Amino acid sequence: SSGINAEWPLRPGSSTFGEVPINYAMSLYCASKHALNGFFYSLQQELLAKKSPVSLTIGALGLIWTPDMESLWKDDSIPVDLIAGTMERAAKEMLDSYTTRPRTLTYPAFPNNFMRASWYFNPWYQESAVAQGDQDGYEAGLAKWEKKIEVARERRFSQGYSEVSSEQPSV
């Protein structure tokens, strides 16, 4: 025996932005997620072709509404119920995927699948994504994102996180 349980699941996590690009200086993030998706989807096909006992579900997670997200977006009027998922539901979907074993776990499903369909089938998606609710233009939108990133960094620093390490502070 190889020591691997015949029902051994792998669950690499990625992001919807590994399948659909986003604007506002997120190209490196999207590129790294595309690389993860390319590797794991290819591995998934190899495992299926070899009839391997190892199952592989790629997690394509979108916006999960956490207390940090709420504080970062408190000044924006965004339709949270439409575009974001809850932490509790995300956890349930991930746990359920251990028994249902889908090839891709997409959560929250509606906004993520809508973005995929828009990207693949709407030739104007890129232009509409750049204008994404920012009537003041790309530079104003970029400035808003940079401000949110700075607030997130300050919060992490004040909670004991460093830029180099993602370890939680000791209690």
PDB file of C-alpha atoms in Angstrom:
ATOM      1  CA  SER A   1       0.000   0.000   0.000  1.00  0.00           C
ATOM      2  CA  SER A   2       1.226   3.502  -0.803  1.00  0.00           C
ATOM      3  CA  GLY A   3      -0.124   4.882   2.462  1.00  0.00           C
ATOM      4  CA  ILE A   4      -2.575   7.114   0.594  1.00  0.00           C
ATOM      5  CA  ASN A   5      -6.209   6.639   1.464  1.00  0.00           C
ATOM      6  CA  ALA A   6      -8.237   5.748  -1.627  1.00  0.00           C
ATOM      7  CA  GLU A   7     -10.545   8.615  -0.769  1.00  0.00           C
ATOM      8  CA  TRP A   8      -7.817  11.221  -0.300  1.00  0.00           C
ATOM      9  CA  PRO A   9      -9.015  14.691  -1.354  1.00  0.00           C
ATOM     10  CA  LEU A  10      -6.860  17.689  -2.230  1.00  0.00           C
ATOM     11  CA  ARG A  11      -8.404  21.159  -1.868  1.00  0.00           C
ATOM     12  CA  PRO A  12      -6.119  23.939  -3.156  1.00  0.00           C
ATOM     13  CA  GLY A  13      -7.644  27.366  -2.769  1.00  0.00           C
ATOM     14  CA  SER A  14      -7.498  30.064  -5.376  1.00  0.00           C
ATOM     15  CA  SER A  15      -9.614  33.019  -6.326  1.00  0.00           C
ATOM     16  CA  THR A  16     -12.177  33.982  -8.902  1.00  0.00           C
ATOM     17  CA  PHE A  17      -9.554  36.448 -10.100  1.00  0.00           C
ATOM     18  CA  GLY A  18      -7.506  33.452 -11.199  1.00  0.00           C
ATOM     19  CA  GLU A  19     -10.150  33.000 -13.874  1.00  0.00           C
ATOM     20  CA  VAL A  20     -11.306  36.567 -14.468  1.00  0.00           C
ATOM     21  CA  PRO A  21      -8.963  39.552 -14.348  1.00  0.00           C
ATOM     22  CA  ILE A  22      -9.668  42.657 -12.306  1.00  0.00           C
ATOM     23  CA  ASN A  23      -8.446  46.201 -12.728  1.00  0.00           C
ATOM     24  CA  TYR A  24      -6.736  48.580 -10.312  1.00  0.00           C
ATOM     25  CA  ALA A  25      -3.156  47.327 -10.254  1.00  0.00           C
ATOM     26  CA  MET A  26      -4.088  43.733  -9.441  1.00  0.00           C
ATOM     27  CA  SER A  27      -2.192  42.137 -12.340  1.00  0.00           C
ATOM     28  CA  LEU A  28       0.379  40.319 -10.175  1.00  0.00           C
ATOM     29  CA  TYR A  29      -2.341  38.923  -7.927  1.00  0.00           C
ATOM     30  CA  CYS A  30      -4.378  37.749 -10.922  1.00  0.00           C
ATOM     31  CA  ALA A  31      -1.301  36.295 -12.646  1.00  0.00           C
ATOM     32  CA  SER A  32      -0.317  34.278  -9.560  1.00  0.00           C
ATOM     33  CA  LYS A  33      -3.872  32.942  -9.231  1.00  0.00           C
ATOM     34  CA  HIS A  34      -3.970  32.089 -12.969  1.00  0.00           C
ATOM     35  CA  ALA A  35      -0.713  30.136 -12.469  1.00  0.00           C
ATOM     36  CA  LEU A  36      -2.187  28.196  -9.534  1.00  0.00           C
ATOM     37  CA  ASN A  37      -5.344  27.438 -11.488  1.00  0.00           C
ATOM     38  CA  GLY A  38      -3.380  26.326 -14.556  1.00  0.00           C
ATOM     39  CA  PHE A  39      -1.221  23.984 -12.510  1.00  0.00           C
ATOM     40  CA  PHE A  40      -4.033  22.482 -10.436  1.00  0.00           C
ATOM     41  CA  TYR A  41      -6.519  22.125 -13.330  1.00  0.00           C
ATOM     42  CA  SER A  42      -3.785  20.354 -15.341  1.00  0.00           C
ATOM     43  CA  LEU A  43      -2.963  18.114 -12.380  1.00  0.00           C
ATOM     44  CA  GLN A  44      -6.655  17.403 -11.965  1.00  0.00           C
ATOM     45  CA  GLN A  45      -6.862  16.205 -15.590  1.00  0.00           C
ATOM     46  CA  GLU A  46      -3.794  13.974 -15.121  1.00  0.00           C
ATOM     47  CA  LEU A  47      -5.294  12.423 -11.977  1.00  0.00           C
ATOM     48  CA  LEU A  48      -8.577  11.773 -13.805  1.00  0.00           C
ATOM     49  CA  ALA A  49      -6.793  10.256 -16.829  1.00  0.00           C
ATOM     50  CA  LYS A  50      -4.771   7.926 -14.575  1.00  0.00           C
ATOM     51  CA  LYS A  51      -7.902   6.997 -12.599  1.00  0.00           C
ATOM     52  CA  SER A  52      -6.081   8.077  -9.470  1.00  0.00           C
ATOM     53  CA  PRO A  53      -7.722   7.591  -6.072  1.00  0.00           C
ATOM     54  CA  VAL A  54      -6.813  11.212  -5.301  1.00  0.00           C
ATOM     55  CA  SER A  55      -9.565  13.748  -5.928  1.00  0.00           C
ATOM     56  CA  LEU A  56      -8.824  17.403  -6.531  1.00  0.00           C
ATOM     57  CA  THR A  57     -11.242  20.304  -6.033  1.00  0.00           C
ATOM     58  CA  ILE A  58     -10.002  23.785  -6.891  1.00  0.00           C
ATOM     59  CA  GLY A  59     -11.547  26.480  -4.721  1.00  0.00           C
ATOM     60  CA  ALA A  60     -12.515  29.569  -6.710  1.00  0.00           C
ATOM     61  CA  LEU A  61     -13.454  31.877  -3.880  1.00  0.00           C
ATOM     62  CA  GLY A  62     -14.742  35.353  -4.426  1.00  0.00           C
ATOM     63  CA  LEU A  63     -15.488  38.149  -2.005  1.00  0.00           C
ATOM     64  CA  ILE A  64     -16.086  36.830   1.518  1.00  0.00           C
ATOM     65  CA  TRP A  65     -17.643  39.442   3.797  1.00  0.00           C
ATOM     66  CA  THR A  66     -15.543  39.530   6.971  1.00  0.00           C
ATOM     67  CA  PRO A  67     -15.421  42.196   9.690  1.00  0.00           C
ATOM     68  CA  ASP A  68     -12.227  43.510   8.051  1.00  0.00           C
ATOM     69  CA  MET A  69     -13.960  43.748   4.677  1.00  0.00           C
ATOM     70  CA  GLU A  70     -16.906  45.521   6.277  1.00  0.00           C
ATOM     71  CA  SER A  71     -14.661  48.147   7.848  1.00  0.00           C
ATOM     72  CA  LEU A  72     -12.710  48.651   4.590  1.00  0.00           C
ATOM     73  CA  TRP A  73     -15.858  49.137   2.500  1.00  0.00           C
ATOM     74  CA  LYS A  74     -18.016  50.986   5.050  1.00  0.00           C
ATOM     75  CA  ASP A  75     -17.933  54.221   3.032  1.00  0.00           C
ATOM     76  CA  ASP A  76     -18.925  52.537  -0.241  1.00  0.00           C
ATOM     77  CA  SER A  77     -22.444  51.662  -1.171  1.00  0.00           C
ATOM     78  CA  ILE A  78     -22.016  48.166  -2.563  1.00  0.00           C
ATOM     79  CA  PRO A  79     -24.727  45.499  -2.792  1.00  0.00           C
ATOM     80  CA  VAL A  80     -23.133  43.162  -0.245  1.00  0.00           C
ATOM     81  CA  ASP A  81     -25.922  40.557  -0.380  1.00  0.00           C
ATOM     82  CA  LEU A  82     -25.519  40.332  -4.143  1.00  0.00           C
ATOM     83  CA  ILE A  83     -21.733  40.228  -4.552  1.00  0.00           C
ATOM     84  CA  ALA A  84     -20.316  38.750  -1.331  1.00  0.00           C
ATOM     85  CA  GLY A  85     -20.610  35.562   0.652  1.00  0.00           C
ATOM     86  CA  THR A  86     -20.546  35.043   4.389  1.00  0.00           C
ATOM     87  CA  MET A  87     -17.680  33.423   6.304  1.00  0.00           C
ATOM     88  CA  GLU A  88     -20.068  30.825   7.715  1.00  0.00           C
ATOM     89  CA  ARG A  89     -21.429  29.841   4.305  1.00  0.00           C
ATOM     90  CA  ALA A  90     -17.920  29.745   2.795  1.00  0.00           C
ATOM     91  CA  ALA A  91     -16.818  27.356   5.560  1.00  0.00           C
ATOM     92  CA  LYS A  92     -19.897  25.176   5.001  1.00  0.00           C
ATOM     93  CA  GLU A  93     -19.300  25.055   1.229  1.00  0.00           C
ATOM     94  CA  MET A  94     -15.658  24.055   1.765  1.00  0.00           C
ATOM     95  CA  LEU A  95     -16.582  21.329   4.262  1.00  0.00           C
ATOM     96  CA  ASP A  96     -19.379  20.045   2.000  1.00  0.00           C
ATOM     97  CA  SER A  97     -16.893  19.775  -0.879  1.00  0.00           C
ATOM     98  CA  TYR A  98     -15.099  16.993   1.020  1.00  0.00           C
ATOM     99  CA  THR A  99     -18.127  14.754   0.501  1.00  0.00           C
ATOM    100  CA  THR A 100     -19.514  16.053  -2.800  1.00  0.00           C
ATOM    101  CA  ARG A 101     -16.065  16.369  -4.471  1.00  0.00           C
ATOM    102  CA  PRO A 102     -16.861  18.877  -7.212  1.00  0.00           C
ATOM    103  CA  ARG A 103     -14.015  19.659  -9.617  1.00  0.00           C
ATOM    104  CA  THR A 104     -14.369  23.353  -8.802  1.00  0.00           C
ATOM    105  CA  LEU A 105     -15.877  24.934  -5.698  1.00  0.00           C
ATOM    106  CA  THR A 106     -17.205  28.345  -6.673  1.00  0.00           C
ATOM    107  CA  TYR A 107     -18.347  30.558  -3.817  1.00  0.00           C
ATOM    108  CA  PRO A 108     -20.262  32.818  -3.808  1.00  0.00           C
ATOM    109  CA  ALA A 109     -21.695  31.172  -6.916  1.00  0.00           C
ATOM    110  CA  PHE A 110     -23.860  33.893  -8.482  1.00  0.00           C
ATOM    111  CA  PRO A 111     -21.386  36.794  -8.673  1.00  0.00           C
ATOM    112  CA  ASN A 112     -18.456  34.549  -9.586  1.00  0.00           C
ATOM    113  CA  ASN A 113     -20.297  32.726 -12.366  1.00  0.00           C
ATOM    114  CA  PHE A 114     -21.707  36.027 -13.613  1.00  0.00           C
ATOM    115  CA  MET A 115     -18.163  37.457 -13.843  1.00  0.00           C
ATOM    116  CA  ARG A 116     -16.943  34.359 -15.701  1.00  0.00           C
ATOM    117  CA  ALA A 117     -19.792  34.535 -18.207  1.00  0.00           C
ATOM    118  CA  SER A 118     -19.273  38.279 -18.647  1.00  0.00           C
ATOM    119  CA  TRP A 119     -15.550  37.816 -19.255  1.00  0.00           C
ATOM    120  CA  TYR A 120     -15.948  35.015 -21.796  1.00  0.00           C
ATOM    121  CA  PHE A 121     -19.070  36.123 -23.649  1.00  0.00           C
ATOM    122  CA  ASN A 122     -19.248  39.919 -23.376  1.00  0.00           C
ATOM    123  CA  PRO A 123     -16.750  41.744 -25.619  1.00  0.00           C
ATOM    124  CA  TRP A 124     -17.269  44.947 -23.594  1.00  0.00           C
ATOM    125  CA  TYR A 125     -16.507  43.367 -20.218  1.00  0.00           C
ATOM    126  CA  GLN A 126     -13.007  44.792 -20.000  1.00  0.00           C
ATOM    127  CA  GLU A 127     -14.177  48.356 -20.611  1.00  0.00           C
ATOM    128  CA  SER A 128     -17.024  47.984 -18.139  1.00  0.00           C
ATOM    129  CA  ALA A 129     -14.677  46.454 -15.557  1.00  0.00           C
ATOM    130  CA  VAL A 130     -12.338  49.428 -15.820  1.00  0.00           C
ATOM    131  CA  ALA A 131     -15.239  51.816 -15.309  1.00  0.00           C
ATOM    132  CA  GLN A 132     -16.640  49.666 -12.450  1.00  0.00           C
ATOM    133  CA  GLY A 133     -18.688  52.244 -10.652  1.00  0.00           C
ATOM    134  CA  ASP A 134     -15.989  54.910 -10.761  1.00  0.00           C
ATOM    135  CA  GLN A 135     -17.470  57.870 -12.589  1.00  0.00           C
ATOM    136  CA  ASP A 136     -14.320  59.836 -11.759  1.00  0.00           C
ATOM    137  CA  GLY A 137     -12.181  57.539 -13.901  1.00  0.00           C
ATOM    138  CA  TYR A 138      -9.416  54.992 -13.513  1.00  0.00           C
ATOM    139  CA  GLU A 139      -7.024  57.188 -11.491  1.00  0.00           C
ATOM    140  CA  ALA A 140      -9.716  57.967  -8.909  1.00  0.00           C
ATOM    141  CA  GLY A 141     -10.619  54.292  -8.671  1.00  0.00           C
ATOM    142  CA  LEU A 142      -6.970  53.346  -8.261  1.00  0.00           C
ATOM    143  CA  ALA A 143      -6.561  55.950  -5.511  1.00  0.00           C
ATOM    144  CA  LYS A 144      -9.558  54.445  -3.657  1.00  0.00           C
ATOM    145  CA  TRP A 145      -8.014  50.958  -3.878  1.00  0.00           C
ATOM    146  CA  GLU A 146      -4.643  52.215  -2.675  1.00  0.00           C
ATOM    147  CA  LYS A 147      -6.329  53.869   0.317  1.00  0.00           C
ATOM    148  CA  LYS A 148      -8.121  50.611   1.197  1.00  0.00           C
ATOM    149  CA  ILE A 149      -4.849  48.675   0.932  1.00  0.00           C
ATOM    150  CA  GLU A 150      -3.118  51.177   3.206  1.00  0.00           C
ATOM    151  CA  VAL A 151      -5.922  50.918   5.786  1.00  0.00           C
ATOM    152  CA  ALA A 152      -5.674  47.102   5.671  1.00  0.00           C
ATOM    153  CA  ARG A 153      -1.891  47.246   6.162  1.00  0.00           C
ATOM    154  CA  GLU A 154      -2.241  49.623   9.113  1.00  0.00           C
ATOM    155  CA  ARG A 155      -4.839  47.354  10.695  1.00  0.00           C
ATOM    156  CA  ARG A 156      -2.636  44.272  10.277  1.00  0.00           C
ATOM    157  CA  PHE A 157       0.349  46.131  11.700  1.00  0.00           C
ATOM    158  CA  SER A 158      -1.668  47.323  14.711  1.00  0.00           C
ATOM    159  CA  GLN A 159      -2.820  43.729  15.297  1.00  0.00           C
ATOM    160  CA  GLY A 160       0.780  42.471  15.345  1.00  0.00           C
ATOM    161  CA  TYR A 161       1.124  41.205  11.778  1.00  0.00           C
ATOM    162  CA  SER A 162       4.250  42.080   9.859  1.00  0.00           C
ATOM    163  CA  GLU A 163       4.745  42.666   6.155  1.00  0.00           C
ATOM    164  CA  VAL A 164       7.177  39.725   5.975  1.00  0.00           C
ATOM    165  CA  SER A 165       5.345  37.136   8.040  1.00  0.00           C
ATOM    166  CA  SER A 166       1.696  36.142   8.095  1.00  0.00           C
ATOM    167  CA  GLU A 167       2.042  34.528  11.523  1.00  0.00           C
ATOM    168  CA  GLN A 168      -0.428  35.580  14.152  1.00  0.00           C
ATOM    169  CA  PRO A 169       0.906  37.306  17.242  1.00  0.00           C
ATOM    170  CA  SER A 170       1.483  35.091  20.251  1.00  0.00           C
ATOM    171  CA  VAL A 171      -1.012  35.429  23.065  1.00  0.00           C
TER     172      VAL A 171
END
